[in-house]
mmCIF file of C-alpha atoms and ligand atoms in Angstrom:
data_model
loop_
_atom_site.group_PDB
_atom_site.id
_atom_site.type_symbol
_atom_site.label_atom_id
_atom_site.label_comp_id
_atom_site.label_asym_id
_atom_site.label_seq_id
_atom_site.Cartn_x
_atom_site.Cartn_y
_atom_site.Cartn_z
ATOM 1 C CA MET A 1 16.055 16.423 -17.942
ATOM 2 C CA LYS A 2 12.445 15.466 -17.238
ATOM 3 C CA GLU A 3 11.450 14.189 -13.822
ATOM 4 C CA ILE A 4 8.250 12.222 -14.061
ATOM 5 C CA TYR A 5 7.257 10.375 -10.925
ATOM 6 C CA LEU A 6 5.012 7.383 -11.554
ATOM 7 C CA ASP A 7 5.840 5.349 -8.447
ATOM 8 C CA ASN A 8 3.250 6.648 -6.008
ATOM 9 C CA ASN A 9 2.381 3.203 -4.638
ATOM 10 C CA ALA A 10 5.944 3.015 -3.274
ATOM 11 C CA THR A 11 5.680 6.441 -1.698
ATOM 12 C CA SER A 12 4.396 9.849 -2.697
ATOM 13 C CA LYS A 13 5.333 13.490 -2.582
ATOM 14 C CA ILE A 14 4.046 15.297 0.459
ATOM 15 C CA HIS A 15 1.215 17.760 -0.196
ATOM 16 C CA PRO A 16 2.589 21.307 0.305
ATOM 17 C CA ASP A 17 -0.208 22.255 2.743
ATOM 18 C CA VAL A 18 0.565 19.159 4.808
ATOM 19 C CA ALA A 19 4.280 19.989 4.845
ATOM 20 C CA GLU A 20 3.360 23.508 5.943
ATOM 21 C CA ALA A 21 1.151 22.235 8.790
ATOM 22 C CA ILE A 22 3.952 19.943 9.991
ATOM 23 C CA LEU A 23 6.533 22.700 9.954
ATOM 24 C CA GLU A 24 4.254 25.041 11.865
ATOM 25 C CA CYS A 25 3.597 22.337 14.444
ATOM 26 C CA GLN A 26 7.326 21.614 14.830
ATOM 27 C CA ARG A 27 7.861 25.282 15.566
ATOM 28 C CA GLU A 28 4.838 26.049 17.721
ATOM 29 C CA TYR A 29 3.599 22.925 19.483
ATOM 30 C CA TYR A 30 6.762 21.322 20.684
ATOM 31 C CA GLY A 31 5.500 20.333 24.109
ATOM 32 C CA ASN A 32 5.036 16.715 25.132
ATOM 33 C CA PRO A 33 1.322 15.853 25.000
ATOM 34 C CA SER A 34 1.693 14.009 28.322
ATOM 35 C CA SER A 35 2.910 17.138 30.157
ATOM 36 C CA ILE A 36 0.374 19.091 32.167
ATOM 37 C CA HIS A 37 1.716 22.594 31.493
ATOM 38 C CA ASP A 38 0.432 24.777 28.672
ATOM 39 C CA PHE A 39 3.059 23.558 26.199
ATOM 40 C CA GLY A 40 1.898 19.997 26.774
ATOM 41 C CA LEU A 41 -1.778 20.892 26.680
ATOM 42 C CA LYS A 42 -1.355 22.651 23.348
ATOM 43 C CA ALA A 43 0.326 19.599 21.861
ATOM 44 C CA GLN A 44 -2.358 17.341 23.344
ATOM 45 C CA ALA A 45 -5.065 19.533 21.850
ATOM 46 C CA ALA A 46 -3.370 19.365 18.441
ATOM 47 C CA VAL A 47 -3.289 15.548 18.629
ATOM 48 C CA ASN A 48 -6.931 15.360 19.704
ATOM 49 C CA GLN A 49 -8.038 17.713 16.974
ATOM 50 C CA ALA A 50 -6.256 15.644 14.334
ATOM 51 C CA LYS A 51 -7.770 12.471 15.758
ATOM 52 C CA GLU A 52 -11.264 13.917 15.479
ATOM 53 C CA LYS A 53 -10.762 14.951 11.858
ATOM 54 C CA ILE A 54 -9.363 11.543 10.950
ATOM 55 C CA ALA A 55 -12.106 9.664 12.822
ATOM 56 C CA ASP A 56 -14.713 11.703 11.006
ATOM 57 C CA PHE A 57 -13.038 10.948 7.678
ATOM 58 C CA LEU A 58 -12.842 7.194 8.368
ATOM 59 C CA GLY A 59 -16.251 6.832 9.988
ATOM 60 C CA CYS A 60 -15.042 5.715 13.398
ATOM 61 C CA SER A 61 -14.776 7.235 16.851
ATOM 62 C CA PRO A 62 -11.598 9.133 17.889
ATOM 63 C CA LYS A 63 -11.115 6.647 20.751
ATOM 64 C CA GLU A 64 -10.774 3.866 18.195
ATOM 65 C CA ILE A 65 -7.649 5.370 16.617
ATOM 66 C CA ILE A 66 -4.126 4.377 17.633
ATOM 67 C CA PHE A 67 -1.333 6.306 15.926
ATOM 68 C CA THR A 68 1.626 4.211 14.803
ATOM 69 C CA SER A 69 4.809 4.660 12.778
ATOM 70 C CA GLY A 70 3.103 3.476 9.586
ATOM 71 C CA GLY A 71 1.493 0.597 7.772
ATOM 72 C CA THR A 72 4.022 -2.008 8.832
ATOM 73 C CA GLU A 73 3.544 -1.302 12.526
ATOM 74 C CA SER A 74 -0.244 -1.098 12.176
ATOM 75 C CA ASN A 75 -0.368 -4.501 10.493
ATOM 76 C CA ASN A 76 1.927 -5.995 13.134
ATOM 77 C CA LEU A 77 -0.129 -4.520 15.952
ATOM 78 C CA ALA A 78 -3.420 -5.689 14.445
ATOM 79 C CA ILE A 79 -2.371 -9.260 13.741
ATOM 80 C CA LYS A 80 0.099 -10.042 16.538
ATOM 81 C CA GLY A 81 -1.834 -7.925 19.011
ATOM 82 C CA LEU A 82 -5.089 -9.726 18.300
ATOM 83 C CA ALA A 83 -3.566 -13.211 18.108
ATOM 84 C CA LEU A 84 -1.784 -12.786 21.453
ATOM 85 C CA ALA A 85 -4.818 -11.285 23.194
ATOM 86 C CA ASN A 86 -7.153 -14.032 21.949
ATOM 87 C CA ARG A 87 -5.113 -17.176 22.470
ATOM 88 C CA GLU A 88 -7.772 -18.807 24.613
ATOM 89 C CA LYS A 89 -10.425 -18.136 21.950
ATOM 90 C CA GLY A 90 -8.554 -19.708 19.067
ATOM 91 C CA ASN A 91 -5.333 -20.005 17.140
ATOM 92 C CA HIS A 92 -6.315 -19.745 13.489
ATOM 93 C CA ILE A 93 -5.904 -16.767 11.160
ATOM 94 C CA ILE A 94 -7.052 -16.433 7.558
ATOM 95 C CA THR A 95 -5.247 -14.123 5.158
ATOM 96 C CA SER A 96 -4.440 -14.124 1.438
ATOM 97 C CA GLN A 97 -1.401 -14.967 -0.651
ATOM 98 C CA ILE A 98 -1.226 -11.443 -2.092
ATOM 99 C CA GLU A 99 -0.933 -9.425 1.117
ATOM 100 C CA HIS A 100 1.863 -6.947 1.719
ATOM 101 C CA HIS A 101 5.001 -8.454 3.279
ATOM 102 C CA SER A 102 4.215 -6.740 6.581
ATOM 103 C CA VAL A 103 1.163 -9.013 6.828
ATOM 104 C CA LEU A 104 2.679 -12.156 5.332
ATOM 105 C CA THR A 105 5.884 -12.043 7.367
ATOM 106 C CA THR A 106 3.919 -11.341 10.543
ATOM 107 C CA CYS A 107 1.758 -14.391 9.835
ATOM 108 C CA LYS A 108 4.838 -16.517 9.119
ATOM 109 C CA TYR A 109 6.268 -15.456 12.481
ATOM 110 C CA LEU A 110 3.017 -16.334 14.245
ATOM 111 C CA GLU A 111 3.113 -19.773 12.606
ATOM 112 C CA SER A 112 6.454 -20.320 14.326
ATOM 113 C CA GLN A 113 4.657 -19.499 17.583
ATOM 114 C CA GLY A 114 1.961 -22.127 17.128
ATOM 115 C CA ILE A 115 -0.697 -20.093 15.318
ATOM 116 C CA GLU A 116 -2.266 -21.717 12.261
ATOM 117 C CA VAL A 117 -2.566 -19.594 9.164
ATOM 118 C CA THR A 118 -4.586 -20.181 5.986
ATOM 119 C CA TYR A 119 -3.328 -18.251 2.959
ATOM 120 C CA MET A 120 -6.266 -17.841 0.553
ATOM 121 C CA SER A 121 -5.529 -18.166 -3.127
ATOM 122 C CA VAL A 122 -6.737 -15.559 -5.634
ATOM 123 C CA ASP A 123 -8.079 -15.679 -9.179
ATOM 124 C CA HIS A 124 -6.445 -14.292 -12.319
ATOM 125 C CA TYR A 125 -7.517 -10.758 -11.342
ATOM 126 C CA GLY A 126 -6.221 -11.012 -7.790
ATOM 127 C CA LEU A 127 -9.619 -11.477 -6.135
ATOM 128 C CA ILE A 128 -10.281 -13.936 -3.325
ATOM 129 C CA ASP A 129 -13.332 -16.187 -3.499
ATOM 130 C CA CYS A 130 -15.753 -15.355 -0.672
ATOM 131 C CA LYS A 131 -17.275 -18.867 -0.706
ATOM 132 C CA GLU A 132 -13.816 -20.331 -0.153
ATOM 133 C CA LEU A 133 -13.267 -17.818 2.608
ATOM 134 C CA GLU A 134 -16.423 -18.942 4.358
ATOM 135 C CA GLU A 135 -15.330 -22.560 4.070
ATOM 136 C CA ALA A 136 -11.893 -21.782 5.492
ATOM 137 C CA ILE A 137 -13.387 -20.537 8.777
ATOM 138 C CA ASN A 138 -13.406 -23.067 11.619
ATOM 139 C CA ASN A 139 -14.203 -22.849 15.326
ATOM 140 C CA LYS A 140 -10.598 -21.846 16.083
ATOM 141 C CA THR A 141 -10.583 -18.915 13.662
ATOM 142 C CA ILE A 142 -10.079 -15.580 15.389
ATOM 143 C CA LEU A 143 -9.131 -13.253 12.557
ATOM 144 C CA ILE A 144 -9.560 -12.646 8.837
ATOM 145 C CA SER A 145 -6.962 -10.239 7.471
ATOM 146 C CA ILE A 146 -7.563 -9.287 3.841
ATOM 147 C CA MET A 147 -6.196 -6.147 2.222
ATOM 148 C CA HIS A 148 -8.520 -3.565 0.740
ATOM 149 C CA ALA A 149 -6.509 -2.759 -2.404
ATOM 150 C CA ASN A 150 -3.373 -4.473 -3.605
ATOM 151 C CA ASN A 151 -0.205 -2.391 -3.889
ATOM 152 C CA GLU A 152 1.209 -4.192 -6.942
ATOM 153 C CA VAL A 153 -1.811 -4.535 -9.228
ATOM 154 C CA GLY A 154 -4.425 -2.322 -7.552
ATOM 155 C CA THR A 155 -7.173 -4.959 -7.381
ATOM 156 C CA ILE A 156 -9.856 -4.008 -4.841
ATOM 157 C CA GLN A 157 -11.393 -6.799 -2.732
ATOM 158 C CA SER A 158 -15.087 -6.877 -1.828
ATOM 159 C CA ILE A 159 -14.498 -5.938 1.781
ATOM 160 C CA ASP A 160 -18.206 -5.458 2.513
ATOM 161 C CA GLU A 161 -18.873 -9.062 1.589
ATOM 162 C CA ILE A 162 -15.854 -10.235 3.608
ATOM 163 C CA SER A 163 -16.869 -8.242 6.681
ATOM 164 C CA ASN A 164 -20.392 -9.662 6.528
ATOM 165 C CA ILE A 165 -18.997 -13.185 6.511
ATOM 166 C CA ALA A 166 -16.710 -12.323 9.422
ATOM 167 C CA ARG A 167 -19.565 -10.786 11.466
ATOM 168 C CA ASP A 168 -21.809 -13.766 10.754
ATOM 169 C CA LYS A 169 -19.191 -16.197 12.010
ATOM 170 C CA GLY A 170 -18.060 -14.093 14.963
ATOM 171 C CA VAL A 171 -14.546 -13.624 13.587
ATOM 172 C CA PHE A 172 -12.656 -10.318 13.681
ATOM 173 C CA PHE A 173 -11.931 -8.644 10.351
ATOM 174 C CA HIS A 174 -8.779 -6.630 9.727
ATOM 175 C CA THR A 175 -8.048 -4.843 6.474
ATOM 176 C CA ASP A 176 -4.797 -3.315 5.282
ATOM 177 C CA ALA A 177 -6.109 -0.125 3.685
ATOM 178 C CA VAL A 178 -2.693 1.465 3.162
ATOM 179 C CA GLN A 179 -3.087 1.674 -0.616
ATOM 180 C CA SER A 180 -6.759 2.568 -0.760
ATOM 181 C CA PHE A 181 -6.408 5.478 1.666
ATOM 182 C CA THR A 182 -6.778 8.747 -0.279
ATOM 183 C CA LYS A 183 -7.541 6.880 -3.517
ATOM 184 C CA ILE A 184 -11.001 5.394 -2.952
ATOM 185 C CA PRO A 185 -13.551 6.056 -0.194
ATOM 186 C CA ILE A 186 -13.611 3.876 2.898
ATOM 187 C CA ASN A 187 -15.922 3.930 5.901
ATOM 188 C CA VAL A 188 -15.027 1.751 8.869
ATOM 189 C CA ASN A 189 -18.496 1.814 10.376
ATOM 190 C CA GLU A 190 -20.495 1.229 7.198
ATOM 191 C CA SER A 191 -18.170 -1.531 6.016
ATOM 192 C CA LYS A 192 -18.172 -3.170 9.479
ATOM 193 C CA ILE A 193 -14.397 -3.237 9.686
ATOM 194 C CA ASP A 194 -13.014 -4.277 13.079
ATOM 195 C CA LEU A 195 -9.414 -3.236 12.466
ATOM 196 C CA LEU A 196 -8.029 -1.014 9.716
ATOM 197 C CA SER A 197 -4.405 -0.139 8.957
ATOM 198 C CA LEU A 198 -3.285 2.915 7.094
ATOM 199 C CA SER A 199 -0.141 4.865 6.407
ATOM 200 C CA ALA A 200 0.183 8.524 5.444
ATOM 201 C CA HIS A 201 3.093 8.403 3.012
ATOM 202 C CA LYS A 202 1.341 6.383 0.294
ATOM 203 C CA GLY A 203 -1.238 9.141 -0.025
ATOM 204 C CA ASN A 204 0.728 12.421 -0.042
ATOM 205 C CA GLY A 205 1.253 12.515 3.693
ATOM 206 C CA PRO A 206 4.526 12.357 5.663
ATOM 207 C CA LYS A 207 6.577 9.193 6.152
ATOM 208 C CA GLY A 208 6.684 7.556 9.558
ATOM 209 C CA ILE A 209 3.068 7.997 10.583
ATOM 210 C CA GLY A 210 0.092 5.710 10.253
ATOM 211 C CA LEU A 211 -2.693 4.406 12.375
ATOM 212 C CA LEU A 212 -4.631 1.388 13.394
ATOM 213 C CA CYS A 213 -8.340 1.853 13.819
ATOM 214 C CA VAL A 214 -9.622 -0.681 16.370
ATOM 215 C CA ARG A 215 -13.325 -1.132 17.035
ATOM 216 C CA GLU A 216 -14.251 -0.339 20.621
ATOM 217 C CA GLY A 217 -14.070 -3.336 22.925
ATOM 218 C CA ILE A 218 -11.481 -5.285 20.924
ATOM 219 C CA LYS A 219 -8.498 -6.211 23.064
ATOM 220 C CA LEU A 220 -4.979 -6.109 21.651
ATOM 221 C CA THR A 221 -1.706 -7.045 23.274
ATOM 222 C CA PRO A 222 0.555 -4.034 22.681
ATOM 223 C CA LEU A 223 3.768 -4.390 20.685
ATOM 224 C CA PHE A 224 5.511 -1.701 22.746
ATOM 225 C CA HIS A 225 5.423 -1.534 26.501
ATOM 226 C CA GLY A 226 6.169 1.719 28.245
ATOM 227 C CA GLY A 227 4.104 4.814 28.943
ATOM 228 C CA GLU A 228 0.357 5.163 28.918
ATOM 229 C CA GLN A 229 0.112 6.881 25.531
ATOM 230 C CA GLU A 230 -2.820 5.835 23.318
ATOM 231 C CA GLU A 231 -4.456 4.379 26.455
ATOM 232 C CA GLY A 232 -1.607 1.933 26.922
ATOM 233 C CA ARG A 233 -2.062 0.447 23.471
ATOM 234 C CA ARG A 234 1.036 2.060 21.943
ATOM 235 C CA ALA A 235 3.705 3.411 24.262
ATOM 236 C CA GLY A 236 6.021 6.208 23.186
ATOM 237 C CA THR A 237 5.726 9.974 22.852
ATOM 238 C CA GLU A 238 3.265 10.827 20.102
ATOM 239 C CA ASN A 239 4.665 11.980 16.748
ATOM 240 C CA VAL A 240 2.793 15.253 17.140
ATOM 241 C CA PRO A 241 3.891 17.029 13.921
ATOM 242 C CA ASN A 242 3.133 14.061 11.683
ATOM 243 C CA ILE A 243 -0.182 13.432 13.440
ATOM 244 C CA VAL A 244 -1.100 17.058 12.751
ATOM 245 C CA GLY A 245 0.033 16.555 9.141
ATOM 246 C CA LEU A 246 -2.179 13.501 8.750
ATOM 247 C CA GLY A 247 -5.091 15.503 10.168
ATOM 248 C CA ARG A 248 -4.473 18.257 7.632
ATOM 249 C CA LEU A 249 -4.260 15.668 4.849
ATOM 250 C CA VAL A 250 -7.719 14.223 5.484
ATOM 251 C CA GLU A 251 -9.121 17.728 5.661
ATOM 252 C CA LEU A 252 -7.779 18.380 2.159
ATOM 253 C CA LEU A 253 -8.964 15.027 0.852
ATOM 254 C CA LYS A 254 -12.520 15.568 1.934
ATOM 255 C CA GLN A 255 -12.849 18.401 -0.516
ATOM 256 C CA ASP A 256 -11.091 16.633 -3.303
ATOM 257 C CA THR A 257 -11.592 12.863 -3.509
ATOM 258 C CA ASP A 258 -13.894 12.689 -6.548
ATOM 259 C CA ARG A 259 -11.842 15.079 -8.611
ATOM 260 C CA ARG A 260 -8.585 13.277 -7.827
ATOM 261 C CA ASN A 261 -10.186 9.961 -8.578
ATOM 262 C CA GLN A 262 -11.446 11.032 -11.989
ATOM 263 C CA LEU A 263 -8.167 12.711 -12.875
ATOM 264 C CA LEU A 264 -6.132 9.632 -11.955
ATOM 265 C CA THR A 265 -8.416 7.251 -13.832
ATOM 266 C CA ARG A 266 -8.304 9.409 -16.953
ATOM 267 C CA LEU A 267 -4.494 9.699 -16.907
ATOM 268 C CA ARG A 268 -3.989 6.012 -16.132
ATOM 269 C CA ASP A 269 -6.228 4.939 -19.009
ATOM 270 C CA ARG A 270 -4.578 7.455 -21.322
ATOM 271 C CA LEU A 271 -1.223 5.859 -20.507
ATOM 272 C CA PHE A 272 -2.432 2.321 -21.172
ATOM 273 C CA GLN A 273 -4.245 3.256 -24.382
ATOM 274 C CA GLY A 274 -1.277 5.335 -25.545
ATOM 275 C CA ILE A 275 1.127 2.417 -25.134
ATOM 276 C CA LYS A 276 -1.221 0.102 -27.025
ATOM 277 C CA ASP A 277 -1.680 2.705 -29.784
ATOM 278 C CA LYS A 278 2.083 2.641 -30.339
ATOM 279 C CA GLY A 279 1.629 -0.942 -31.486
ATOM 280 C CA ILE A 280 3.261 -2.335 -28.349
ATOM 281 C CA ASN A 281 1.925 -5.647 -27.124
ATOM 282 C CA VAL A 282 0.986 -5.372 -23.440
ATOM 283 C CA LYS A 283 -1.216 -7.283 -21.039
ATOM 284 C CA LEU A 284 -2.951 -5.746 -18.054
ATOM 285 C CA ASN A 285 -2.286 -7.335 -14.661
ATOM 286 C CA GLY A 286 -5.111 -6.860 -12.168
ATOM 287 C CA HIS A 287 -8.822 -6.311 -12.484
ATOM 288 C CA PRO A 288 -9.964 -4.180 -15.447
ATOM 289 C CA THR A 289 -12.467 -2.167 -13.375
ATOM 290 C CA ARG A 290 -12.224 -3.123 -9.690
ATOM 291 C CA ARG A 291 -8.846 -1.474 -9.444
ATOM 292 C CA LEU A 292 -7.230 1.581 -7.856
ATOM 293 C CA PRO A 293 -7.641 4.613 -10.140
ATOM 294 C CA ASN A 294 -3.886 5.282 -10.175
ATOM 295 C CA THR A 295 -2.439 1.805 -10.731
ATOM 296 C CA LEU A 296 -1.356 0.291 -14.042
ATOM 297 C CA ASN A 297 0.582 -2.978 -13.861
ATOM 298 C CA ILE A 298 1.382 -4.352 -17.317
ATOM 299 C CA SER A 299 3.477 -7.136 -18.848
ATOM 300 C CA PHE A 300 5.522 -6.711 -22.023
ATOM 301 C CA ASP A 301 6.705 -9.522 -24.280
ATOM 302 C CA ASP A 302 10.393 -10.490 -24.283
ATOM 303 C CA ILE A 303 11.472 -7.908 -21.768
ATOM 304 C CA GLU A 304 13.161 -7.953 -18.434
ATOM 305 C CA GLY A 305 11.114 -5.581 -16.275
ATOM 306 C CA ARG A 306 14.018 -4.234 -14.253
ATOM 307 C CA THR A 307 15.934 -3.362 -17.401
ATOM 308 C CA LEU A 308 12.903 -1.506 -18.667
ATOM 309 C CA ILE A 309 12.713 0.415 -15.399
ATOM 310 C CA ILE A 310 16.370 1.383 -15.759
ATOM 311 C CA SER A 311 15.754 2.455 -19.376
ATOM 312 C CA LEU A 312 12.771 4.546 -18.270
ATOM 313 C CA ASN A 313 14.892 6.083 -15.539
ATOM 314 C CA LEU A 314 17.458 7.183 -18.134
ATOM 315 C CA GLU A 315 14.651 9.234 -19.695
ATOM 316 C CA GLY A 316 13.638 10.716 -16.341
ATOM 317 C CA ILE A 317 10.672 8.430 -15.740
ATOM 318 C CA ALA A 318 10.238 6.652 -12.389
ATOM 319 C CA ALA A 319 8.276 3.392 -12.432
ATOM 320 C CA SER A 320 8.862 0.136 -10.596
ATOM 321 C CA GLN A 321 8.260 -3.547 -10.539
ATOM 322 C CA GLY A 322 5.463 -4.666 -8.286
ATOM 323 C CA SER A 323 7.107 -3.907 -5.018
ATOM 324 C CA ALA A 324 10.297 -2.288 -3.915
ATOM 325 C CA CYS A 325 12.989 -4.977 -3.731
ATOM 326 C CA THR A 326 16.409 -5.243 -2.263
ATOM 327 C CA ILE A 327 19.263 -6.024 -4.587
ATOM 328 C CA GLY A 328 20.413 -9.582 -4.167
ATOM 329 C CA THR A 329 17.141 -10.800 -2.690
ATOM 330 C CA LEU A 330 14.940 -10.078 -5.664
ATOM 331 C CA LYS A 331 12.296 -12.742 -6.162
ATOM 332 C CA ALA A 332 9.436 -13.120 -8.573
ATOM 333 C CA SER A 333 6.420 -11.099 -7.423
ATOM 334 C CA HIS A 334 4.373 -13.204 -5.008
ATOM 335 C CA VAL A 335 1.274 -11.336 -6.136
ATOM 336 C CA LEU A 336 1.635 -12.066 -9.854
ATOM 337 C CA THR A 337 2.659 -15.635 -9.012
ATOM 338 C CA ALA A 338 -0.506 -16.128 -6.946
ATOM 339 C CA MET A 339 -2.526 -14.669 -9.821
ATOM 340 C CA GLY A 340 -1.238 -17.482 -12.032
ATOM 341 C CA LYS A 341 0.904 -15.348 -14.343
ATOM 342 C CA THR A 342 3.629 -17.109 -16.345
ATOM 343 C CA PRO A 343 7.318 -16.525 -15.460
ATOM 344 C CA GLU A 344 7.668 -14.525 -18.713
ATOM 345 C CA GLU A 345 4.726 -12.305 -17.779
ATOM 346 C CA ILE A 346 6.134 -11.781 -14.301
ATOM 347 C CA GLN A 347 9.624 -11.023 -15.539
ATOM 348 C CA GLY A 348 8.219 -8.622 -18.144
ATOM 349 C CA SER A 349 5.972 -6.724 -15.736
ATOM 350 C CA ILE A 350 6.232 -3.154 -14.574
ATOM 351 C CA ARG A 351 4.006 -0.949 -12.459
ATOM 352 C CA PHE A 352 3.126 2.660 -13.109
ATOM 353 C CA SER A 353 1.403 4.270 -10.140
ATOM 354 C CA LEU A 354 0.205 7.799 -10.742
ATOM 355 C CA GLY A 355 -0.252 10.737 -8.427
ATOM 356 C CA TYR A 356 -2.504 13.760 -8.435
ATOM 357 C CA GLU A 357 0.299 16.011 -9.661
ATOM 358 C CA ASN A 358 0.814 14.101 -12.916
ATOM 359 C CA THR A 359 -0.318 15.834 -16.092
ATOM 360 C CA GLU A 360 -1.460 14.823 -19.565
ATOM 361 C CA GLU A 361 1.789 16.189 -20.998
ATOM 362 C CA GLU A 362 3.776 13.909 -18.721
ATOM 363 C CA ILE A 363 1.728 10.879 -19.724
ATOM 364 C CA ASP A 364 2.166 11.726 -23.414
ATOM 365 C CA TYR A 365 5.912 12.085 -22.911
ATOM 366 C CA VAL A 366 6.038 8.617 -21.344
ATOM 367 C CA VAL A 367 3.950 7.143 -24.162
ATOM 368 C CA ASN A 368 6.212 8.710 -26.786
ATOM 369 C CA MET A 369 9.324 7.383 -25.035
ATOM 370 C CA MET A 370 7.994 3.820 -24.808
ATOM 371 C CA PRO A 371 9.193 2.494 -28.214
ATOM 372 C CA LYS A 372 12.697 3.804 -27.510
ATOM 373 C CA VAL A 373 12.992 2.485 -23.969
ATOM 374 C CA ILE A 374 11.586 -0.881 -24.992
ATOM 375 C CA GLU A 375 14.083 -1.202 -27.804
ATOM 376 C CA TYR A 376 16.859 -0.277 -25.396
ATOM 377 C CA ALA A 377 15.645 -2.740 -22.795
ATOM 378 C CA ARG A 378 15.415 -5.563 -25.341
ATOM 379 C CA GLU A 379 18.906 -4.784 -26.619
ATOM 380 C CA TYR A 380 20.478 -4.791 -23.184
ATOM 381 C CA GLY A 381 18.452 -7.704 -21.910
ATOM 382 C CA SER A 382 19.059 -8.617 -18.377
ATOM 383 C CA ILE A 383 21.186 -6.091 -16.587
ATOM 384 C CA CYS A 384 21.038 -5.073 -13.021
ATOM 385 C CA TYR A 385 22.509 -2.647 -10.619
ATOM 386 C CA LEU A 386 25.208 -4.117 -8.431
ATOM 387 C CA LYS A 387 27.510 -2.360 -5.987
ATOM 388 C CA GLY A 388 26.889 1.001 -7.598
ATOM 389 C CA GLU A 389 27.335 -0.199 -11.166
ATOM 390 C CA PHE A 390 25.113 -1.573 -13.865
ATOM 391 C CA LYS A 391 26.198 -5.093 -14.748
ATOM 392 C CA TYR A 392 25.078 -7.771 -17.083
ATOM 393 C CA GLU A 393 23.305 -10.490 -15.227
ATOM 394 C CA ALA A 394 25.472 -13.067 -16.969
ATOM 395 C CA GLU A 395 28.678 -11.536 -15.567
ATOM 396 C CA GLU A 396 27.777 -11.764 -11.955
ATOM 397 C CA SER A 397 24.597 -13.199 -10.631
ATOM 398 C CA CYS A 398 22.951 -10.631 -8.419
ATOM 399 C CA CYS A 399 19.286 -11.169 -9.101
ATOM 400 C CA SER A 400 16.923 -13.990 -9.938
ATOM 401 C CA GLN A 401 17.319 -16.224 -12.975
ATOM 402 C CA PRO A 402 17.366 -14.143 -16.142
ATOM 403 C CA LEU A 403 14.972 -15.253 -18.847
ATOM 404 C CA PHE A 404 16.331 -12.986 -21.525
ATOM 405 C CA LYS A 405 19.969 -12.262 -22.171
ATOM 406 C CA ALA A 406 21.622 -9.626 -24.260
HETATM 407 C C1 PLP B 501 3.462 0.362 1.874
HETATM 408 C C2 PLP B 501 2.490 -0.626 2.360
HETATM 409 C C3 PLP B 501 2.529 -1.062 3.697
HETATM 410 C C4 PLP B 501 3.588 -0.608 4.660
HETATM 411 O O1 PLP B 501 3.428 0.735 5.036
HETATM 412 P P1 PLP B 501 4.664 1.550 5.672
HETATM 413 O O2 PLP B 501 4.037 2.792 6.188
HETATM 414 O O3 PLP B 501 5.605 1.808 4.538
HETATM 415 O O4 PLP B 501 5.254 0.710 6.733
HETATM 416 C C5 PLP B 501 1.570 -1.964 4.104
HETATM 417 N N1 PLP B 501 0.629 -2.417 3.259
HETATM 418 C C6 PLP B 501 0.553 -2.012 1.970
HETATM 419 C C7 PLP B 501 -0.522 -2.541 1.096
HETATM 420 C C8 PLP B 501 1.495 -1.113 1.480
HETATM 421 O O5 PLP B 501 1.429 -0.747 0.204
#
């Protein structure tokens, strides 16, 4: 059976050279970077070397990088850390309605602690309005947190314009760049970004490692208290192998970004065009051009997206709905909702997110399977996976309200 992975925005396959670098580090540099013997010094040197490579790649200084366990922790550290350290300056944060849950839930928590949060709306493409952003700033505003590229639809915000507004008004600017990392270029210094979150596993790196880039001089209250690692900003023994892996990853990317970008765009557009050429009625969700090169979020008529994903899976094709969901708590996508999509469009949406290993043959296979899987999905209507079994929605309610029944 085929195995075609088109869910790279959920997570991605580790690059073999990165896996190799991690394994070698596990074997050779097992000392604790805080130890002062040679084993420790070697590990410390490996961490520093990786930091330099990454800083060079991102356009920041090595001192500005704090390694974390991933995007979720980086977003928590940026937003909570800044809000707690700047309480006397102000208590207002601006973000958007289409952020990742690690930003939205953090903001919701801060609201319970007396911080005010403005959630910017977006247009039909998923873009915020910079005029509205400017108007939302008041003299209590301490932080603007707007993602670089959206994980569900791929829309890319004008972060240069946002950072200029933030600088002008003396407000810090944080961007969640987890999805844009490895897919489109980003430069912290040139784009005047104060805080930037990223995670390795969305871009062919290992899981469990990410970083927060924090402009020099910005104070953050740490999430973890303990040792003096990362200059007291993030306690806990460094994840040396994964840090080395992330360093190796950016080294590889430097040589390869344009080629990957072009390849992904070509395959993504081939997929979309191919589906349309089969006479299937689909609508694109997200911006037609200001979009990640690998992301294709589309809505089908009269289809339940999850059923379509299950049908695709039966043919060896991995896609997803906007974001990974937990059975029983599935809700309509907050991103598509904020973009003003109808319930039918939301229910009928799926996301293909491509990776650099995908081929034209794979895309053509998916295109050729589409009529069959769509027919299957329409026939079976609203089924879902419950307690290890596929069930009809009507039998036992495990998900949100079905729009279409078998
Ligand atoms: C996946 C993702 C995160 C969370 O990153 P983890 O490393 O999985 O914690 C944050 N923001 C965006 C946009 C993401 O896609």
